[in-house]
Structure formats: C-alpha cells, structure tokens
Short mmCIF file of C-alpha atoms in Angstrom, two decimals:
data_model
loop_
_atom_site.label_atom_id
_atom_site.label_comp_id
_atom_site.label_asym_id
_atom_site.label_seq_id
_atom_site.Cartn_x
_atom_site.Cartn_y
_atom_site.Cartn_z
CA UNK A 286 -21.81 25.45 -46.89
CA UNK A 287 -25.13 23.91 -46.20
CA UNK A 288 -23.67 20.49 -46.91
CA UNK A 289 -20.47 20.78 -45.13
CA UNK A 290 -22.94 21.76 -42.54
CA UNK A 291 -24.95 18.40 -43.20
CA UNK A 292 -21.88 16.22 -43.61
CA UNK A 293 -20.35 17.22 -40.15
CA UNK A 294 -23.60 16.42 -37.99
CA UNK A 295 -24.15 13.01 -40.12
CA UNK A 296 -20.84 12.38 -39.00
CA UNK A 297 -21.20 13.38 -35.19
CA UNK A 298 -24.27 11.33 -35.18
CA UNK A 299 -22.57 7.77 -35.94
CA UNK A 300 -19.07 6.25 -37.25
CA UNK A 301 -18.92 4.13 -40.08
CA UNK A 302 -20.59 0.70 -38.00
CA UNK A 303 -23.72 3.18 -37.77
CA UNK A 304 -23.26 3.04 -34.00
CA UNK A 305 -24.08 6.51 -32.40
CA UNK A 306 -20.60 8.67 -31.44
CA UNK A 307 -20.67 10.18 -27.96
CA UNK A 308 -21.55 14.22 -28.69
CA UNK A 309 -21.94 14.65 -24.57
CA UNK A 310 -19.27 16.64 -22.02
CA UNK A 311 -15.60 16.55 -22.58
CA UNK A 312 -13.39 13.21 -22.53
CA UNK A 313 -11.92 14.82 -19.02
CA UNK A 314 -15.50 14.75 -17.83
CA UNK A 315 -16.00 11.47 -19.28
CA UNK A 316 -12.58 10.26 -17.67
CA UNK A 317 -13.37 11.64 -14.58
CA UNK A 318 -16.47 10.08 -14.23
CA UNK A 319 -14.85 6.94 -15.16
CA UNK A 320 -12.38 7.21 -12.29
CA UNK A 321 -15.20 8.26 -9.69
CA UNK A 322 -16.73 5.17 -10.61
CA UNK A 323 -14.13 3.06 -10.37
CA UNK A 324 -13.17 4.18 -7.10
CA UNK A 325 -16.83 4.19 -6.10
CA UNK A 326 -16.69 0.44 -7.04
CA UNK A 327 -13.50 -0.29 -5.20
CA UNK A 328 -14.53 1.30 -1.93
CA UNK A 329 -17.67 -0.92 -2.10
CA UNK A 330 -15.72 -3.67 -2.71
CA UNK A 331 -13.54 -3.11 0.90
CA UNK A 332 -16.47 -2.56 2.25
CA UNK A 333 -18.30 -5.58 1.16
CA UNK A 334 -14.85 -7.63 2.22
CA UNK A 335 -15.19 -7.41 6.13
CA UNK A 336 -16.00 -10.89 7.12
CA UNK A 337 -15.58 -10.57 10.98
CA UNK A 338 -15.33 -7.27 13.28
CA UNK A 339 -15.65 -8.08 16.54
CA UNK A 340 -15.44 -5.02 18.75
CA UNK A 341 -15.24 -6.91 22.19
CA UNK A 342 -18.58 -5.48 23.51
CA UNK A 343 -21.03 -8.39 24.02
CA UNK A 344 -19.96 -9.34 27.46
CA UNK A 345 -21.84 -7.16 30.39
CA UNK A 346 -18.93 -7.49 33.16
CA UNK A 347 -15.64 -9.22 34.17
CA UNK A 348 -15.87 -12.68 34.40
CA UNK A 349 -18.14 -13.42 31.36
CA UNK A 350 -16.59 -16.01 29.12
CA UNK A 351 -17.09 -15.72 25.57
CA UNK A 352 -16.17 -19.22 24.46
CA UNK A 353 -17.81 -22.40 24.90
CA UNK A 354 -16.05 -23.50 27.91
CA UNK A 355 -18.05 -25.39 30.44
CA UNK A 356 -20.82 -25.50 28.47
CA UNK A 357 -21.39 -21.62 27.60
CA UNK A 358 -23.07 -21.21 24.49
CA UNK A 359 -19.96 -18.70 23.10
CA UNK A 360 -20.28 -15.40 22.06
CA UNK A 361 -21.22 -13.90 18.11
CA UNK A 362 -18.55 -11.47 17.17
CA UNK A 363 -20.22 -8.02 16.68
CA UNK A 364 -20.61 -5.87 14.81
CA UNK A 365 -19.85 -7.97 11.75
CA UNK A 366 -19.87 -11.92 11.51
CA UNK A 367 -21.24 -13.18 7.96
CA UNK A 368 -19.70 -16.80 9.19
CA UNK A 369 -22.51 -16.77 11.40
CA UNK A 370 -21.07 -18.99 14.06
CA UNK A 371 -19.81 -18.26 17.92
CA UNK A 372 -16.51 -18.22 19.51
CA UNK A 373 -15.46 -21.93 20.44
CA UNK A 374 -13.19 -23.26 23.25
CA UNK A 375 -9.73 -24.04 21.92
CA UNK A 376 -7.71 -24.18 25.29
CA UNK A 377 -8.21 -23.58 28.74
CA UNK A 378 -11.10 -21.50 29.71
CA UNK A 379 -10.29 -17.99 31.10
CA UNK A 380 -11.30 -15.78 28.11
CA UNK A 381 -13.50 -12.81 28.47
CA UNK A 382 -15.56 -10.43 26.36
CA UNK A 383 -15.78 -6.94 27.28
CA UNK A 384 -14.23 -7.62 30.33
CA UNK A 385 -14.20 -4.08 31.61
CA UNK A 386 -16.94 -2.61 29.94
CA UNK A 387 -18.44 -2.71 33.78
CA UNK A 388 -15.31 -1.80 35.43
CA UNK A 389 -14.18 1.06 33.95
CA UNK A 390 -11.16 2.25 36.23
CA UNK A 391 -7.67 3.22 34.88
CA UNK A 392 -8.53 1.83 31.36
CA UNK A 393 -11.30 3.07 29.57
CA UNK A 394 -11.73 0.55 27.17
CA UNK A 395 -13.42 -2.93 25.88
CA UNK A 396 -11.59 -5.84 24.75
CA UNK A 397 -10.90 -9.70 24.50
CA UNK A 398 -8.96 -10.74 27.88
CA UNK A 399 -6.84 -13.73 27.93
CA UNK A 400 -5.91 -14.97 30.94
CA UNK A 401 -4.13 -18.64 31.80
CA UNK A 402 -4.67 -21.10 34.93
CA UNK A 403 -2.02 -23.24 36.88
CA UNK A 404 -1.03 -25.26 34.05
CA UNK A 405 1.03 -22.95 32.53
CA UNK A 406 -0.33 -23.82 29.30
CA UNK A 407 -2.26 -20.72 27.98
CA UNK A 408 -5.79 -19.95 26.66
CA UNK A 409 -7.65 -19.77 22.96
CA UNK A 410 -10.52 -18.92 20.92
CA UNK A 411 -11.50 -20.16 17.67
CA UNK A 412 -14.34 -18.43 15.42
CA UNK A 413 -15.62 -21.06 12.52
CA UNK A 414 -15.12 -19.07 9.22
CA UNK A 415 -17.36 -21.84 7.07
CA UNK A 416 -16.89 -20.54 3.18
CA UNK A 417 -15.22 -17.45 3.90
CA UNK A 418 -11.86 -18.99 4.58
CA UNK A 419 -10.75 -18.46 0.65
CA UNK A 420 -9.16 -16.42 -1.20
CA UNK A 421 -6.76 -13.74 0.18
CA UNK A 422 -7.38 -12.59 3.55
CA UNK A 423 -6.46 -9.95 5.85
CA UNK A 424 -6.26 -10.40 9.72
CA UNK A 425 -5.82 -7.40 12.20
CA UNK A 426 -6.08 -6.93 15.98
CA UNK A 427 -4.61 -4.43 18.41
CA UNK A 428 -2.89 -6.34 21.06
CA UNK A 429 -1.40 -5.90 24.39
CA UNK A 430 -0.79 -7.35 27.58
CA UNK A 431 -3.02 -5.69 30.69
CA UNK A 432 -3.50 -6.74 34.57
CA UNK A 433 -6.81 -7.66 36.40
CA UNK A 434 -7.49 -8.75 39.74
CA UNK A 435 -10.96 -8.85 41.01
CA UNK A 436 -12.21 -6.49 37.80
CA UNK A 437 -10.13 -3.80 38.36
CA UNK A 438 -7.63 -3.32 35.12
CA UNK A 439 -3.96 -2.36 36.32
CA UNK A 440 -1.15 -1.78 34.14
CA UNK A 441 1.47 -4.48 34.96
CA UNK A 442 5.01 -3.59 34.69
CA UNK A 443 6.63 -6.81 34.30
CA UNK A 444 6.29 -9.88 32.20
CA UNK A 445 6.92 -13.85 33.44
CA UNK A 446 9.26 -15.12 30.53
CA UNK A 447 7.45 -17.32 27.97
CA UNK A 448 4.61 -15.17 27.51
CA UNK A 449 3.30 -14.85 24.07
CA UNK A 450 0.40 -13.61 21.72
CA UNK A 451 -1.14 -15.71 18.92
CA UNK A 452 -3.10 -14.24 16.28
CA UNK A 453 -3.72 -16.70 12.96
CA UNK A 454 -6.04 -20.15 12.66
CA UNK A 455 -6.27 -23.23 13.18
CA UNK A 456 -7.82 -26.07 12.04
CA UNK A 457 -9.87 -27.15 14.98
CA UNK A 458 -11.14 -26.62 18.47
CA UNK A 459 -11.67 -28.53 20.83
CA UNK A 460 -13.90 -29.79 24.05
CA UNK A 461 -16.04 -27.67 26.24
CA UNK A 462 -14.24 -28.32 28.75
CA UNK A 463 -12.30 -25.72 30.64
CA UNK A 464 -8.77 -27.03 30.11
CA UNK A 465 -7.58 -28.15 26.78
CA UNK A 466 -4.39 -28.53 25.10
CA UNK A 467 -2.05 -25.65 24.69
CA UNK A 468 -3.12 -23.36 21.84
CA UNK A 469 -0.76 -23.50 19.68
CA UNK A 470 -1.47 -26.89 19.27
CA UNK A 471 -2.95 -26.97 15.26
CA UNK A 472 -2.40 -23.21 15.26
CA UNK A 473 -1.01 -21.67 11.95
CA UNK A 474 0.22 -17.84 11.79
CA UNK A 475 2.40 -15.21 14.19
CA UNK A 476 2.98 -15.27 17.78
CA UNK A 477 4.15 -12.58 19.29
CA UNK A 478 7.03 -12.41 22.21
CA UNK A 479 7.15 -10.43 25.03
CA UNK A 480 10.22 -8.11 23.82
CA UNK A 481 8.18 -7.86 20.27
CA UNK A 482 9.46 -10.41 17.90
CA UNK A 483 7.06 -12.43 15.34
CA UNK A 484 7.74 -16.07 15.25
CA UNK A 485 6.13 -17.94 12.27
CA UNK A 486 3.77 -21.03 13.55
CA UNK A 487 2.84 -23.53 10.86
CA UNK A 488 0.26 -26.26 12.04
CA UNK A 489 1.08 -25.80 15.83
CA UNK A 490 5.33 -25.95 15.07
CA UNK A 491 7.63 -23.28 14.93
CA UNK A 492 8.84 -22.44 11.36
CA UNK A 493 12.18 -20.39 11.02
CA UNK A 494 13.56 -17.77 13.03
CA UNK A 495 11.76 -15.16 14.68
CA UNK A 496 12.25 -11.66 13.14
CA UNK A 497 12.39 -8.31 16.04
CA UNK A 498 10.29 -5.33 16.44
CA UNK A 499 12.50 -2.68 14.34
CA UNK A 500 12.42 0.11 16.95
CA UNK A 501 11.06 -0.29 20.86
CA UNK A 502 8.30 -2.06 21.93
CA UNK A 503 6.14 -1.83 24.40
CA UNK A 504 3.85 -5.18 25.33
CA UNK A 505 1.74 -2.81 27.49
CA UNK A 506 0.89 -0.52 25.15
CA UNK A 507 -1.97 -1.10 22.54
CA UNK A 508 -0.02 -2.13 19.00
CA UNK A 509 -1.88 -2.63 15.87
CA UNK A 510 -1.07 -6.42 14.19
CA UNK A 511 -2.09 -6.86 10.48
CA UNK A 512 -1.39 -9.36 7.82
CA UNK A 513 -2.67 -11.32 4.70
CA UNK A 514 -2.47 -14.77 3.54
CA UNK A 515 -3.14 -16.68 0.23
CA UNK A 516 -5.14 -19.57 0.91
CA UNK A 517 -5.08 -20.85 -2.64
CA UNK A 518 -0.70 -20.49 -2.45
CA UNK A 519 -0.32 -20.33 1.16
CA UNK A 520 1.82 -17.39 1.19
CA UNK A 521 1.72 -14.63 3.94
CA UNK A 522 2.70 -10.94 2.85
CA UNK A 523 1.86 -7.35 4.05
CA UNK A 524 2.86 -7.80 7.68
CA UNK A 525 2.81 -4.98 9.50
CA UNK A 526 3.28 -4.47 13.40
CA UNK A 527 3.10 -1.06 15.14
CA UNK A 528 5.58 1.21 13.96
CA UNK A 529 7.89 -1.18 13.58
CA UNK A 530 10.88 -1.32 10.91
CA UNK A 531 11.54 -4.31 10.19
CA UNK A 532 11.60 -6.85 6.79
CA UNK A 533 8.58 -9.53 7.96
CA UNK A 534 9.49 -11.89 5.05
CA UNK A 535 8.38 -15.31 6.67
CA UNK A 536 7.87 -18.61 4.59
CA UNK A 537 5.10 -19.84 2.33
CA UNK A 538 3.31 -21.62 5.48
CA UNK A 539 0.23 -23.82 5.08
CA UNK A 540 -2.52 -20.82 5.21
CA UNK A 541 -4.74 -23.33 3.04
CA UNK A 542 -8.37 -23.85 3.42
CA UNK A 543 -8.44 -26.83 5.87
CA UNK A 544 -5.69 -24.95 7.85
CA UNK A 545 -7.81 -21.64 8.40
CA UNK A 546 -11.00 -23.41 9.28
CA UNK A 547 -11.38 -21.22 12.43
CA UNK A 548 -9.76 -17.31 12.82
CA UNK A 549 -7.92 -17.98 16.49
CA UNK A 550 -6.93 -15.85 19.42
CA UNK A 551 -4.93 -16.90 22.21
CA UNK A 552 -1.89 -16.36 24.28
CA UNK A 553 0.29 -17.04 27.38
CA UNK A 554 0.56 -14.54 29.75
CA UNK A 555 2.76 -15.22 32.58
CA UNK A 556 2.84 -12.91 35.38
CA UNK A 557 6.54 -11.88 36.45
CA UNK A 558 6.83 -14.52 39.23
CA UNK A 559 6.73 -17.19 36.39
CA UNK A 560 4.17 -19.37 37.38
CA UNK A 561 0.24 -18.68 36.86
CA UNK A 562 -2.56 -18.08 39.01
CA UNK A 563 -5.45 -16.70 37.80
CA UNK A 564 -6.30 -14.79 40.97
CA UNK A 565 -3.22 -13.57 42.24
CA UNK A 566 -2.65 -10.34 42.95
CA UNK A 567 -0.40 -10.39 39.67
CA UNK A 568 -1.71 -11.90 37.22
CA UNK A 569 -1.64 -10.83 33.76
CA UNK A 570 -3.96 -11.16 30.74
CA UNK A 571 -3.81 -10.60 26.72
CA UNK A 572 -5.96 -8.50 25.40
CA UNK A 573 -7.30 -8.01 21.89
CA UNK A 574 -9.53 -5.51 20.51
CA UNK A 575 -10.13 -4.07 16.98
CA UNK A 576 -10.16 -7.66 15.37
CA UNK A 577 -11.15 -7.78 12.11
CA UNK A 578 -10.65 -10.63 9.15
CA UNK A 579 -11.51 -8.82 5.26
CA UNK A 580 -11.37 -10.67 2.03
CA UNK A 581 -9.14 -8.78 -0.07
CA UNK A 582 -10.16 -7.73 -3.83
CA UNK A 583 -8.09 -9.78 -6.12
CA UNK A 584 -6.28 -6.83 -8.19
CA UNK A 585 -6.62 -8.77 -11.30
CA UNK A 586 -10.38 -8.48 -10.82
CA UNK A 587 -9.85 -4.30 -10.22
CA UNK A 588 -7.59 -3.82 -13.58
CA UNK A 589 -10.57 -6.11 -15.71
CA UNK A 590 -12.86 -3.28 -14.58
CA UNK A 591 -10.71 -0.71 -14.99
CA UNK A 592 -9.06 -1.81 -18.47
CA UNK A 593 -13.01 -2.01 -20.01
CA UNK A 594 -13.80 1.86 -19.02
CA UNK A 595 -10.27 3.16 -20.61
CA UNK A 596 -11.16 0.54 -23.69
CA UNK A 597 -14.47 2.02 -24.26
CA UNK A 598 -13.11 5.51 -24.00
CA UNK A 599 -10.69 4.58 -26.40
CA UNK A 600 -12.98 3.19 -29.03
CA UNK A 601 -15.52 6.03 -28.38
CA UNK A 602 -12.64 8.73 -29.18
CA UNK A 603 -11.48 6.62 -31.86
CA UNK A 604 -14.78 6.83 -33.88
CA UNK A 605 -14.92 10.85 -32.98
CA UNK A 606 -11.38 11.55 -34.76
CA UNK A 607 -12.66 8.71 -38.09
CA UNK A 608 -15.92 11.07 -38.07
CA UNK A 609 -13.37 14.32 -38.04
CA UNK A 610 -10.79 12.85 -40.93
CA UNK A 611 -14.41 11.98 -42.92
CA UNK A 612 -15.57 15.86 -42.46
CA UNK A 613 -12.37 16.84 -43.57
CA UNK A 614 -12.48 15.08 -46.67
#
C-alpha cells in the first residue's frame, strides 16, 4: 500500500523525460484559460490594428479647410494617426473638417464636407500612410450627401446627375493650389453613385461594371462603407455597404503598396440644377465621418498561436495518462 502510494506521486511528479506533469485545476480550467487568453490576445491585436480614426472634429467652424490648399498646413486625423502626417490637397479646395461642429442646426453632427467649385470637377483628400500601407487593410467611413449654405446644414432632396463618392487611395497628391485635377485621377478603390451602386476604380479608370445597392438607398441618409484589400495580392474582399444585399465580387485591382501611398476621400456632388456653385442656395456637399483604416491580423498568424496552446495541452495530458498506465502497472 505504502508503495503504490509512493509509485503514484513519483509518477504525478514527472513523465518519463523527468519533466514535471501539470498536478494544477482541471484540463477545462486549463482550456478555458487557454481560450481567455487567446481571445485576450486577439482583441489586443484589433486594437493595436487601427492605423487612422479620424473623427472629423479638429476644425472649429464652417469654412475651415483641412487640406493643404492655398497653403494651409492640413489637418492630423484624430483621434488615431500612427502615419503621423496631415491631410494633403488632391483636387480642388472646398473640403472642411468639422464643418458644423459650430453650427449645430438641423444636424447634430461632425464630419468631413466635400463640396465642388464651377469646374465641375470635384474635390479630394489624401492622408500619407508611410509604412502602414502593407499587409491587409480595412477601410470604413459613413457617407452621405448633406446641404450647406452659409453654415447652416439642410437636407437636400435632390441630386445633379454625376455625383459620386470616392473612398480608396491613391498614389499621389498634388499642388497646394486650390484647383487640381479631378480626383479620381490616380485614385484606386469604390465610388459610389447617387442611386447606390459601387463602381470599381483601378489607378484613376473604371474597371468592370458597377454592382447596385441590394435593397433602397438613400444618399441622404448616413450609410456605413467598409472593405479590405491585400496589398501583397491586390485583391479586395469583405465589402460591405449599409444593409445592402448584394454579391460585391469586384476584380483583383492594383491595391499594391505604391498604389495605396495615401488613404483618399473625395467626391462630386452636384446640386440638382447640374452645374456647381459653391454658394448657391443649393449646393450640395459629401460628407464623411467615422473613417477609419485597421491592419487586419493575418489568420495564419492567430491559428500559430492558437495551435501551440492546444499542442501543449496535448502533450501535458499525454504525459498525465503515460504516468496513469505506469501506476497501473
């Protein structure tokens, strides 16, 4: 008795290698541990991906351009901008930050305005993205199409034809000064059309057919945009647009480094008369707000970490049930 006794702790206190066996809580504790840490480390890992979040707040009233235009210095993004740089002029130069953060009237809100001048051509913003343009990345905005005349935000009702939305890259900006050339021009990712539809833009030229909002759309109404790109394949996956139903299955594209030098925001918005001035009584702007760009965790990188906690719990239950077989002999 006294050595059975003897044999059976000798045999909880190491395996055959002499290495000590794990005598602590259950495996399901053990496991669930595991898993909490696992997820812990995930979670830290989203966290840790948010390269940009710019919340539209640095601008004090309407009026206050956040790129470079005429000389301006540009605005940072806030909260979040590891790239370190400041919005640069792309096209045109009638781009806002927290437009109505002063002029709070039927919209209670902040945001990116885009407005357009009398050459029809449309406005952009391009944010340098230095080393963090690897990798797979995510892009989201809320977008929507708002008036403003002298500061105070209306809801238009109407759209000129032509309008559009741009959210994507590109692989340069351009002059200070206030006009520019259209910005599409070197832009790479989704424009959006007035009725909803996302047209693929590869290097500044439409690629394919554009694909329609499954359901109804409304361009006044605030509608989440998200999706991610491969810069090392150039693929673009996980599109997702408002409630939407619709199969986004676009091509590979060019989302390579040199092609998403700079995260860009831009647009065209017409008002309904079809031609653009800036301070009639109808003219419309884009807005953005929510924009964020995250580096996405590569999931080969997740199931590494995930595959050495089962493997150790393996081994570690292995050597229990070689010390059990040994008592029992």
């Amino acid at each position: 008795m006294l050595k059975a006794g003897k044999a059976r702790r000798e045999a909880l206190a190491e395996d055959n290698s002499g290495e000590p066996l794990f005598s602590g809580p259950s495996w399901g504790a053990v496991a669930a541990l595991a898993a909490g840490a696992a997820f812990s480390a995930m979670a830290a890992t989203a966290s840790a991906g948010t390269i940009v979040q710019d919340n539209f707040t640095s601008g004090s009233n309407y009026g206050n351009s956040m790129s470079t235009a005429n000389g301006n210095p540009g605005l940072s993004p806030s909260p979040t901008n590891l790239p370190g740089g400041t919005w640069q002029h792309i096209a045109d130069g009638h781009i806002r930050d927290g437009e109505w953060l002063a002029n709070k009237n039927s919209l209670n809100h902040a945001g990116a305005g885009i407005g357009t001048s009398s050459s029809n051509q449309g406005s952009g913003v391009g944010l340098p993205l230095g080393a963090y343009n690897t990798g797979t990345l995510q892009v989201s905005a809320n977008i929507f199409y708002n008036q403003a005349f002298n500061g105070t935000p209306v809801v238009p009702t109407t759209l000129g034809n032509g309008s559009y939305t741009l959210l994507g890259f590109n692989v340069s900006t351009n002059s200070s000064s206030d006009y520019g050339p259209k910005p599409t021009v070197g832009f790479t990712g989704l424009q959006v059309t007035t009725n909803g539809s996302l047209q693929q833009i590869v290097n500044g030229t439409v690629v394919g057919s554009p694909i329609g909002y499954g359901g109804t759309y409304t361009p006044f109404t605030s509608t989440p945009l998200s999706y991610q790109i491969d810069t090392s394949t150039g693929a673009i996956s996980n599109v997702t647009f408002g409630n939407s139903t619709a199969n986004y299955a676009f091509g590979t594209g060019t989302f390579a480094n040199a092609d998403t030098a700079f995260l860009e925001i831009g647009g065209l918005p017409l008002p309904s008369t079809g031609t653009s001035s800036y301070a009639s009584t109808d003219a419309n702007e884009v807005w953005f707000n929510g924009l964020t760009i995250t580096s996405v965790p590569e999931p080969s990188g997740l199931m590494v970490m995930l595959g050495g906690m089962s493997g150790g719990l393996l081994r570690r239950r292995s050597r229990k049930r070689q010390a059990d077989d040994k008592i029992a002999t």
